[in-house]
Coordinates of C-alpha atoms in Angstrom, one line a residue:
M28 CA 48.7 4.4 -50.2
T29 CA 48.0 1.7 -53.0
T30 CA 46.3 2.6 -56.2
E31 CA 44.6 0.5 -58.8
K32 CA 45.7 0.6 -62.4
T33 CA 45.1 -1.4 -65.5
I34 CA 47.9 -2.6 -67.8
V35 CA 47.0 -4.2 -71.1
L36 CA 50.3 -4.1 -72.9
V37 CA 53.5 -6.0 -72.5
D38 CA 56.8 -4.8 -73.9
G39 CA 54.9 -2.8 -76.5
G40 CA 52.8 -5.8 -77.7
A41 CA 49.1 -6.2 -77.8
R42 CA 47.5 -8.3 -75.1
P43 CA 47.5 -12.0 -76.1
R44 CA 44.1 -13.1 -77.1
L45 CA 42.3 -15.2 -74.6
I46 CA 40.6 -17.7 -77.0
P47 CA 42.4 -19.9 -78.0
S48 CA 45.2 -19.7 -75.4
T49 CA 47.0 -21.7 -72.8
R50 CA 45.3 -20.0 -69.9
F51 CA 41.9 -20.6 -71.6
T52 CA 42.7 -24.2 -72.0
L53 CA 43.7 -24.4 -68.3
A54 CA 40.3 -22.7 -67.3
L55 CA 38.4 -25.4 -69.3
L56 CA 40.3 -28.1 -67.6
V57 CA 39.6 -26.6 -64.2
F58 CA 35.9 -26.4 -65.4
F59 CA 35.8 -30.1 -66.0
A60 CA 37.7 -30.8 -62.9
F61 CA 34.8 -29.3 -60.8
I62 CA 32.3 -31.2 -62.9
V63 CA 34.2 -34.4 -61.8
Q64 CA 34.3 -33.3 -58.2
Y65 CA 30.7 -32.3 -57.9
S66 CA 29.5 -35.4 -59.8
Q67 CA 31.4 -37.4 -57.2
R68 CA 30.2 -35.3 -54.3
V69 CA 26.5 -35.5 -55.1
N70 CA 26.3 -39.0 -56.6
L71 CA 25.6 -40.5 -53.3
P72 CA 23.0 -38.0 -52.1
I73 CA 21.1 -38.8 -55.3
G74 CA 21.9 -42.5 -55.5
I75 CA 21.0 -43.3 -52.0
V76 CA 17.3 -42.7 -52.9
C77 CA 17.3 -45.9 -55.0
M78 CA 19.8 -47.7 -52.9
I79 CA 17.7 -47.9 -49.7
D80 CA 15.1 -50.6 -49.1
R81 CA 12.5 -50.0 -46.5
P82 CA 14.4 -49.5 -43.2
E83 CA 13.2 -51.4 -40.1
K84 CA 11.1 -48.8 -38.1
N85 CA 12.0 -50.3 -34.7
N86 CA 15.7 -50.3 -35.3
N87 CA 17.0 -47.1 -33.7
R88 CA 20.6 -48.2 -32.8
L89 CA 23.5 -48.0 -35.1
T90 CA 24.6 -51.3 -36.8
L91 CA 27.8 -51.2 -38.7
N92 CA 27.2 -54.4 -40.7
A93 CA 23.8 -53.6 -42.3
T94 CA 22.2 -56.6 -44.1
T95 CA 21.4 -56.4 -47.7
E96 CA 19.6 -58.5 -50.2
P97 CA 19.2 -58.6 -53.9
I98 CA 15.6 -57.7 -54.9
N99 CA 14.1 -58.8 -58.2
V100 CA 11.8 -56.0 -59.5
K101 CA 9.4 -58.5 -61.1
L102 CA 8.8 -60.0 -57.6
A103 CA 8.0 -56.7 -56.0
A104 CA 5.7 -55.6 -58.8
S105 CA 2.7 -57.0 -57.1
A106 CA 3.2 -54.9 -54.0
Q107 CA 4.2 -51.6 -55.8
P108 CA 3.0 -49.8 -59.0
A109 CA 4.8 -51.3 -62.0
I110 CA 7.8 -49.4 -63.0
I111 CA 9.6 -50.9 -66.0
K112 CA 13.4 -50.9 -65.4
R113 CA 16.2 -52.2 -67.7
G114 CA 19.9 -52.7 -67.5
F115 CA 22.5 -55.3 -67.3
L116 CA 22.5 -55.5 -63.5
Q117 CA 20.1 -57.0 -61.0
E118 CA 18.5 -54.5 -58.5
K119 CA 20.1 -54.5 -55.1
K120 CA 19.1 -52.5 -52.1
F121 CA 20.4 -51.9 -48.6
H122 CA 18.7 -51.8 -45.1
W123 CA 20.2 -48.6 -43.6
S124 CA 18.6 -46.8 -40.7
E125 CA 18.0 -43.1 -41.0
L126 CA 20.9 -42.5 -38.7
Q127 CA 23.2 -44.5 -40.8
Q128 CA 22.1 -42.6 -44.0
Q129 CA 22.9 -39.3 -42.3
L130 CA 26.2 -40.5 -41.2
L131 CA 27.0 -41.7 -44.7
L132 CA 26.0 -38.3 -46.2
G133 CA 28.0 -36.5 -43.6
G134 CA 31.1 -38.7 -44.0
Y135 CA 32.1 -36.6 -47.1
W136 CA 32.1 -33.4 -45.1
A137 CA 34.0 -35.2 -42.1
G138 CA 37.0 -35.4 -44.7
Y139 CA 36.4 -32.3 -46.6
I140 CA 36.9 -29.9 -43.8
F141 CA 40.3 -31.2 -42.7
T142 CA 42.2 -30.7 -46.0
Q143 CA 41.2 -27.1 -46.7
V144 CA 44.4 -25.3 -45.2
P145 CA 46.6 -28.3 -46.3
G146 CA 45.3 -28.0 -49.8
G147 CA 46.5 -24.2 -50.1
W148 CA 49.8 -25.1 -48.4
L149 CA 50.5 -28.1 -50.7
A150 CA 49.6 -26.1 -53.8
T151 CA 52.3 -23.6 -52.8
I152 CA 55.2 -26.1 -52.1
L153 CA 54.3 -28.9 -54.5
G154 CA 52.7 -27.1 -57.3
V155 CA 49.0 -26.8 -58.2
K156 CA 49.2 -29.4 -61.0
W157 CA 50.0 -32.3 -58.8
V158 CA 47.6 -31.3 -56.1
F159 CA 44.8 -31.3 -58.6
A160 CA 46.0 -34.7 -60.0
G161 CA 46.3 -36.3 -56.7
S162 CA 42.9 -35.1 -55.5
L163 CA 40.8 -36.3 -58.4
G164 CA 43.1 -39.3 -59.0
V165 CA 42.4 -40.5 -55.5
S166 CA 38.7 -39.6 -55.4
S167 CA 38.1 -41.3 -58.8
L168 CA 39.5 -44.5 -57.5
A169 CA 37.7 -44.3 -54.3
T170 CA 34.4 -43.6 -56.2
L171 CA 35.0 -46.7 -58.4
A172 CA 35.7 -48.7 -55.2
L173 CA 32.2 -47.8 -54.0
T174 CA 30.8 -50.3 -56.6
V175 CA 32.3 -53.3 -54.5
M176 CA 29.3 -53.1 -52.4
Y177 CA 27.3 -54.7 -55.1
V178 CA 29.1 -58.0 -54.7
M179 CA 29.7 -57.7 -50.9
E180 CA 27.6 -59.9 -48.4
S181 CA 28.2 -57.5 -45.4
T182 CA 30.0 -54.5 -44.1
H183 CA 28.4 -52.1 -46.7
F184 CA 27.9 -49.3 -44.3
T185 CA 31.5 -49.4 -43.0
T186 CA 33.0 -49.6 -46.4
L187 CA 31.0 -46.8 -47.9
F188 CA 31.5 -44.5 -44.9
V189 CA 35.4 -44.9 -45.1
L190 CA 35.4 -44.4 -48.9
R191 CA 33.1 -41.3 -48.6
V192 CA 35.5 -39.8 -46.0
I193 CA 38.5 -40.5 -48.2
I194 CA 36.6 -38.7 -51.2
G195 CA 35.9 -35.8 -48.9
L196 CA 39.6 -35.6 -47.8
A197 CA 40.7 -35.7 -51.6
H198 CA 38.2 -33.0 -52.6
G199 CA 39.0 -30.7 -49.8
V200 CA 42.2 -29.5 -51.5
L201 CA 40.6 -28.4 -54.7
F202 CA 39.1 -24.9 -53.9
P203 CA 42.1 -23.6 -52.1
A204 CA 44.4 -25.0 -54.8
T205 CA 42.2 -23.3 -57.5
V206 CA 42.6 -20.0 -55.7
A207 CA 46.4 -20.4 -55.6
L208 CA 46.3 -21.5 -59.4
W209 CA 44.6 -18.2 -60.5
S210 CA 47.0 -16.1 -58.5
L211 CA 49.8 -17.5 -60.7
W212 CA 47.9 -18.0 -64.1
A213 CA 45.4 -15.1 -64.1
V214 CA 46.3 -11.5 -64.5
P215 CA 43.9 -9.1 -62.5
Q216 CA 42.2 -7.9 -65.7
E217 CA 41.2 -11.5 -66.6
R218 CA 41.0 -13.3 -63.3
S219 CA 37.2 -13.0 -63.0
T220 CA 36.6 -14.4 -66.4
L221 CA 38.9 -17.3 -66.0
A222 CA 37.8 -18.1 -62.5
S223 CA 34.2 -17.9 -63.5
I224 CA 34.7 -20.4 -66.3
G225 CA 36.4 -22.8 -64.0
F226 CA 34.2 -22.5 -61.0
G227 CA 31.1 -22.9 -63.4
G228 CA 31.9 -26.6 -63.3
T229 CA 30.6 -26.8 -59.8
H230 CA 27.1 -25.6 -60.8
L231 CA 26.8 -27.6 -63.9
G232 CA 28.2 -30.7 -62.3
T233 CA 25.7 -30.5 -59.6
S234 CA 22.8 -29.8 -62.1
F235 CA 23.8 -32.5 -64.6
T236 CA 24.5 -35.2 -61.9
M237 CA 21.1 -34.6 -60.2
L238 CA 19.3 -34.8 -63.5
I239 CA 21.3 -37.9 -64.9
G240 CA 21.2 -39.6 -61.4
G241 CA 17.5 -39.3 -61.2
L242 CA 16.9 -40.8 -64.7
L243 CA 19.4 -43.7 -63.9
C244 CA 17.7 -44.5 -60.6
R245 CA 14.2 -44.5 -62.2
H246 CA 14.8 -46.4 -65.4
L247 CA 17.8 -48.8 -64.7
D248 CA 18.1 -51.6 -62.2
A249 CA 20.8 -50.7 -59.6
G250 CA 21.1 -47.3 -61.3
W251 CA 23.3 -46.1 -58.5
M252 CA 26.1 -48.4 -59.9
Y253 CA 26.1 -46.6 -63.2
L254 CA 26.3 -43.3 -61.4
F255 CA 29.4 -44.3 -59.4
I256 CA 30.9 -45.9 -62.4
G257 CA 30.3 -43.0 -64.7
S258 CA 31.6 -40.3 -62.2
S259 CA 34.7 -42.2 -61.6
L260 CA 35.5 -42.8 -65.2
I261 CA 35.1 -39.2 -66.3
G262 CA 37.6 -38.5 -63.5
V263 CA 40.1 -40.9 -65.1
I264 CA 39.7 -39.3 -68.5
W265 CA 40.2 -35.8 -67.1
L266 CA 43.4 -36.9 -65.1
V267 CA 45.1 -38.1 -68.4
L268 CA 44.3 -34.6 -70.1
W269 CA 45.2 -32.6 -67.0
I270 CA 48.7 -34.3 -66.8
L271 CA 49.4 -33.8 -70.5
L272 CA 48.2 -30.3 -71.0
T273 CA 48.9 -28.4 -67.9
A274 CA 51.7 -27.1 -65.7
S275 CA 51.8 -25.5 -62.1
S276 CA 52.9 -22.1 -63.5
P277 CA 53.4 -20.3 -66.9
Q278 CA 57.2 -20.7 -66.5
L279 CA 56.9 -24.5 -66.2
H280 CA 54.5 -25.0 -69.2
K281 CA 56.2 -26.4 -72.3
G282 CA 53.6 -25.3 -74.9
I283 CA 52.9 -21.8 -73.9
S284 CA 54.1 -18.9 -76.2
N285 CA 56.7 -16.6 -74.9
H286 CA 54.4 -13.5 -75.3
E287 CA 51.6 -15.1 -73.3
R288 CA 54.1 -16.3 -70.6
D289 CA 55.6 -12.8 -70.4
Y290 CA 52.2 -11.1 -70.3
I291 CA 51.1 -13.3 -67.2
V292 CA 54.3 -13.1 -65.3
S293 CA 54.7 -9.3 -65.8
L294 CA 51.2 -8.7 -64.2
T295 CA 51.1 -11.3 -61.5
G296 CA 54.8 -10.8 -60.4
S297 CA 55.2 -14.4 -59.8
S298 CA 58.7 -16.0 -60.4
G299 CA 57.0 -19.5 -61.0
K300 CA 59.4 -21.2 -58.5
K301 CA 58.1 -23.6 -55.9
R302 CA 58.3 -22.0 -52.5
T303 CA 59.0 -23.4 -49.1
M304 CA 56.2 -22.0 -46.8
P305 CA 56.1 -23.2 -43.3
L306 CA 52.7 -22.2 -41.8
A307 CA 54.6 -20.4 -39.0
S308 CA 56.2 -18.1 -41.7
I309 CA 52.7 -16.8 -42.8
P310 CA 52.3 -13.2 -41.5
W311 CA 49.4 -14.0 -39.3
K312 CA 49.5 -10.7 -37.4
R313 CA 49.3 -8.7 -40.5
I314 CA 46.4 -10.8 -41.7
V315 CA 44.5 -10.2 -38.5
K316 CA 45.2 -6.5 -38.6
S317 CA 44.3 -6.2 -42.3
K318 CA 40.7 -4.8 -42.6
P319 CA 40.2 -6.0 -46.2
V320 CA 41.4 -9.5 -45.4
V321 CA 39.3 -9.8 -42.3
A322 CA 36.3 -8.4 -44.1
L323 CA 36.8 -10.9 -46.9
I324 CA 37.0 -13.8 -44.5
L325 CA 33.9 -12.7 -42.6
T326 CA 31.7 -12.3 -45.8
H327 CA 33.0 -15.7 -47.0
I328 CA 31.9 -17.3 -43.8
A329 CA 28.6 -15.5 -43.7
N330 CA 27.7 -16.4 -47.2
L331 CA 28.6 -20.0 -47.1
F332 CA 26.9 -20.3 -43.7
G333 CA 23.6 -19.7 -45.6
L334 CA 24.6 -21.2 -49.0
F335 CA 25.6 -24.7 -47.5
F336 CA 22.4 -24.8 -45.5
F337 CA 20.0 -24.0 -48.5
L338 CA 21.8 -26.1 -51.0
T339 CA 21.0 -29.1 -48.8
N340 CA 17.5 -28.0 -47.8
L341 CA 16.0 -26.4 -50.9
G342 CA 14.6 -29.9 -51.7
K343 CA 12.9 -29.9 -48.4
I344 CA 11.5 -26.4 -48.9
S345 CA 10.2 -27.4 -52.2
T346 CA 8.5 -30.7 -51.3
Q347 CA 7.4 -30.1 -47.6
L348 CA 6.6 -26.4 -47.7
L349 CA 5.6 -25.7 -51.3
Q350 CA 4.2 -29.2 -51.8
F351 CA 5.9 -30.0 -55.1
S352 CA 6.5 -33.5 -56.1
A353 CA 10.1 -35.0 -56.0
E354 CA 10.2 -35.1 -59.8
H355 CA 9.2 -31.4 -60.1
T356 CA 11.6 -30.4 -57.4
G357 CA 14.4 -32.0 -59.3
Y358 CA 13.6 -30.1 -62.4
I359 CA 13.4 -26.8 -60.4
L360 CA 16.8 -27.3 -58.8
C361 CA 18.4 -28.5 -62.0
F362 CA 17.3 -25.2 -63.7
G363 CA 18.3 -23.1 -60.7
F364 CA 21.9 -24.5 -60.7
F365 CA 22.1 -23.7 -64.4
L366 CA 21.1 -20.1 -63.5
T367 CA 24.0 -20.2 -60.9
Y368 CA 26.4 -21.1 -63.6
L369 CA 25.1 -18.3 -66.0
S370 CA 25.3 -15.7 -63.3
S371 CA 28.8 -16.7 -62.3
L372 CA 30.0 -16.4 -65.9
F373 CA 28.1 -13.2 -66.4
A374 CA 29.7 -11.5 -63.4
G375 CA 33.3 -12.7 -64.4
L376 CA 32.9 -11.3 -68.0
V377 CA 31.3 -8.0 -67.0
T378 CA 33.9 -7.4 -64.3
D379 CA 36.8 -8.0 -66.5
Y380 CA 35.4 -5.9 -69.4
F381 CA 34.7 -2.9 -67.2
V382 CA 38.1 -3.1 -65.4
R383 CA 40.1 -3.4 -68.7
T384 CA 38.4 -0.4 -70.1
N385 CA 38.9 1.6 -67.0
K386 CA 35.2 2.2 -66.4
V387 CA 35.4 0.8 -62.9
T388 CA 38.0 -0.1 -60.4
L389 CA 38.6 -3.8 -59.5
T390 CA 37.6 -2.9 -55.8
N391 CA 34.3 -1.4 -56.9
A392 CA 33.4 -4.2 -59.2
R393 CA 34.2 -6.8 -56.3
R394 CA 32.1 -4.8 -53.8
F395 CA 29.2 -4.5 -56.3
F396 CA 28.8 -8.2 -57.2
N397 CA 29.6 -9.3 -53.6
S398 CA 26.9 -7.1 -52.3
L399 CA 24.4 -8.6 -54.8
A400 CA 25.4 -12.0 -53.6
S401 CA 24.8 -11.1 -50.1
F402 CA 21.8 -8.6 -50.1
I403 CA 19.8 -10.5 -52.7
P404 CA 19.5 -13.5 -50.4
V405 CA 18.3 -11.2 -47.7
L406 CA 15.4 -10.3 -49.9
C407 CA 14.9 -14.1 -50.8
M408 CA 14.6 -14.8 -47.0
A409 CA 11.9 -12.1 -46.8
S410 CA 10.0 -13.7 -49.6
F411 CA 10.5 -17.2 -48.2
Y412 CA 8.8 -16.0 -45.1
F413 CA 5.5 -15.9 -47.1
C414 CA 6.0 -19.1 -49.2
D415 CA 4.0 -22.2 -48.5
E416 CA 1.7 -24.4 -50.6
T417 CA -0.6 -21.3 -51.3
Q418 CA 2.4 -19.4 -52.8
K419 CA 4.0 -22.0 -55.1
I420 CA 4.8 -19.6 -57.9
L421 CA 6.4 -17.1 -55.5
G422 CA 8.3 -19.9 -54.0
V423 CA 9.8 -21.2 -57.3
I424 CA 10.8 -17.7 -58.2
T425 CA 12.4 -17.2 -54.9
I426 CA 14.5 -20.4 -55.3
L427 CA 15.6 -19.5 -58.7
V428 CA 16.6 -16.0 -57.8
F429 CA 18.5 -17.3 -54.6
L430 CA 20.5 -19.8 -56.8
A431 CA 21.1 -17.2 -59.5
S432 CA 22.5 -14.7 -57.0
S433 CA 24.7 -17.6 -55.4
G434 CA 26.8 -17.7 -58.6
L435 CA 27.9 -14.1 -58.6
P436 CA 30.7 -14.4 -56.0
Y437 CA 32.3 -17.2 -58.0
G438 CA 32.7 -14.8 -60.9
S439 CA 33.4 -11.6 -59.1
G440 CA 33.1 -11.8 -55.2
Y441 CA 34.5 -13.4 -52.1
V442 CA 35.5 -16.6 -53.9
V443 CA 38.1 -15.0 -56.4
N444 CA 38.9 -12.0 -54.3
F445 CA 41.6 -13.8 -52.2
A446 CA 43.9 -14.0 -55.3
D447 CA 43.5 -10.2 -55.5
V448 CA 44.2 -9.2 -52.0
V449 CA 46.7 -11.8 -50.8
P450 CA 48.1 -13.5 -54.0
A451 CA 51.2 -15.1 -52.3
F452 CA 49.1 -16.7 -49.4
S453 CA 45.8 -16.9 -51.2
G454 CA 45.5 -20.7 -51.0
V455 CA 46.2 -21.0 -47.5
I456 CA 44.1 -18.2 -46.3
F457 CA 41.2 -19.2 -48.5
G458 CA 41.5 -22.7 -47.1
L459 CA 41.4 -21.3 -43.6
A460 CA 38.3 -19.2 -44.3
N461 CA 36.6 -22.2 -46.1
T462 CA 37.3 -24.3 -43.1
F463 CA 35.4 -22.0 -40.8
A464 CA 32.7 -21.5 -43.4
S465 CA 32.2 -25.3 -43.7
L466 CA 32.0 -25.5 -40.0
A467 CA 29.4 -22.7 -40.0
G468 CA 27.4 -24.5 -42.6
L469 CA 27.2 -27.7 -40.7
T470 CA 26.3 -25.6 -37.6
G471 CA 23.3 -24.3 -39.6
N472 CA 22.0 -27.8 -40.1
I473 CA 22.3 -28.5 -36.4
V474 CA 20.5 -25.3 -35.5
A475 CA 17.8 -26.1 -38.0
G476 CA 17.4 -29.5 -36.4
I477 CA 16.8 -27.9 -33.0
I478 CA 14.5 -25.2 -34.2
V479 CA 12.5 -27.1 -36.9
K480 CA 10.4 -30.0 -35.2
Q481 CA 7.7 -30.1 -37.9
P482 CA 7.8 -29.1 -41.6
V483 CA 5.6 -26.1 -41.2
L484 CA 6.2 -22.4 -42.3
A485 CA 5.9 -20.9 -38.9
Q486 CA 9.0 -22.8 -37.7
W487 CA 11.0 -22.2 -40.8
R488 CA 10.3 -18.5 -40.5
K489 CA 12.7 -18.4 -37.4
L490 CA 15.5 -19.8 -39.7
Y491 CA 14.8 -17.3 -42.5
I492 CA 15.2 -14.5 -40.0
M493 CA 18.5 -15.8 -38.7
F494 CA 19.9 -16.3 -42.1
S495 CA 18.8 -12.9 -43.4
V496 CA 20.8 -11.3 -40.5
V497 CA 23.8 -13.3 -41.2
Y498 CA 23.7 -12.5 -44.9
L499 CA 23.2 -8.8 -44.1
F500 CA 26.1 -8.7 -41.7
G501 CA 28.6 -10.2 -44.2
G502 CA 27.4 -7.9 -47.1
I503 CA 27.8 -4.7 -45.0
V504 CA 31.2 -5.6 -43.7
Y505 CA 32.6 -6.4 -47.2
L506 CA 30.8 -3.2 -48.7
I507 CA 32.8 -1.0 -46.3
Y508 CA 36.2 -2.7 -46.1
G509 CA 36.4 -5.0 -49.1
S510 CA 39.2 -4.4 -51.7
G511 CA 40.6 -5.6 -54.9
V512 CA 44.1 -4.3 -54.2
A513 CA 47.0 -6.6 -53.3
R514 CA 48.4 -6.0 -49.8
K515 CA 52.1 -5.0 -50.2
W516 CA 53.3 -7.6 -47.7
A517 CA 51.2 -10.4 -49.7
T518 CA 52.7 -9.9 -53.1
F519 CA 54.9 -12.4 -54.7
Q520 CA 57.7 -9.8 -55.0
A521 CA 57.5 -9.1 -51.2
V522 CA 57.6 -12.8 -50.3
D523 CA 60.6 -13.5 -52.7
N524 CA 62.5 -10.4 -51.3
D525 CA 61.9 -11.5 -47.7
A526 CA 63.1 -15.1 -48.7
K527 CA 66.3 -13.6 -50.2
Q528 CA 67.0 -11.5 -47.1
E529 CA 66.6 -14.5 -44.9
K530 CA 68.9 -16.4 -47.0
K531 CA 71.4 -13.7 -47.1
L532 CA 71.3 -13.3 -43.3
H533 CA 71.7 -17.1 -42.9
D534 CA 74.7 -17.2 -45.1
E535 CA 76.3 -14.4 -43.2
E536 CA 75.8 -16.1 -40.0
T537 CA 77.2 -19.3 -41.4
V538 CA 80.4 -17.5 -42.6
L539 CA 80.8 -15.8 -39.2
M540 CA 80.4 -19.1 -37.3
N541 CA 83.1 -20.8 -39.7
E542 CA 85.5 -17.9 -39.0
K543 CA 85.2 -18.4 -35.2
I544 CA 85.8 -22.0 -35.6

């Protein structure tokens, strides 16, 4: 039976400090990588508000070559309240139907879903460094290419849709690659802290882009152009720093100290060598039979099923049910995502402190924070059940609590747990779980479209009941079977030994065949 133990010394030396260190620098670069990713992910959902001119109400069919026309704000001033805008560009808007807009927004996810498993696999065989570089390098170029619409006469819809799919494909590899990254770079006693620092970029990237994007659209002509240009340029700057300052493993990093390298390698057990890993060689039977792994995948799917839905619909809840203005909704969600970042960082720091000081096992820490991430949303669903325009304060508090609890698993829950339980296969298994979770999230939107016909609380209550059941199921399963202990068959040592045995058998068979010949 496996047991948990905490090791803080290496060869008689003290644990190398975290700040400053190579692994902390890596965490900061991962943090900024996710800021880049999420700024490129949400720039269109924000920018499309100021990209769209009034669509033709009677045009219900899909037209791939939507027409556009430059619009001078001064000429439109007589028809609308005067809004003084500035900038170097002339305003330009597009005539896209509601169906076209939904397809454009969904184009990202159409690409994102298909590169989850390949992302974990490529990180294993090519190295995490180059998967990250290729991902944000491609997405930054594709994001910059979006600006070509400004000078095009037609085919804006087709061009934008293809580029958004490409961006989604590029971004799909990042989360699985990050899980694989921390299985190599983060020792168990620091994994929560480093992961929470890195994943925090997802929340701040969303928060800042929503705020900045709204300001650009409101105060600058063609504000969406600045949003696309800015999010692509920060990606290029990040790419240069990433290539210069990082490596796929501690053994390959040229600037890391010997003490820090030995500390990481001794506790992760990784050899640092690139591994060939055919998907058929992954022990799928052991994965299916492992209760902690299955429980982790189920809670991952259950949580993201709800999270993906509410991240895309909290704006509707705020504006349609609580009757807040779009401007106030933006401020509420911006602050809420900042709370998500703080809770993620808090969970990571607290977990590592208590695990290092032997006050709690890693398994219990993971179960505790993952339970909060599952059961608090259940309470939020019960609160949402009573929230309409007559309960605005309760509605705002519920939104903020929901977003705050959503950050906990990024610091110490299902998001980082894959590197604990199946370190050698963490990227691939996380990618598989994230694929199913993403599909579940999209399913949630479809179900909502079927159930909610009018923006009234009575119809939304059916959704709240459904999501509360899903969250509750995911939380209970993980609370019973969740673990922070690596499976023996999924450690780096076990995989390396298996590879050596296979090579030995192959060599022996080759010798025998040669002797017969």
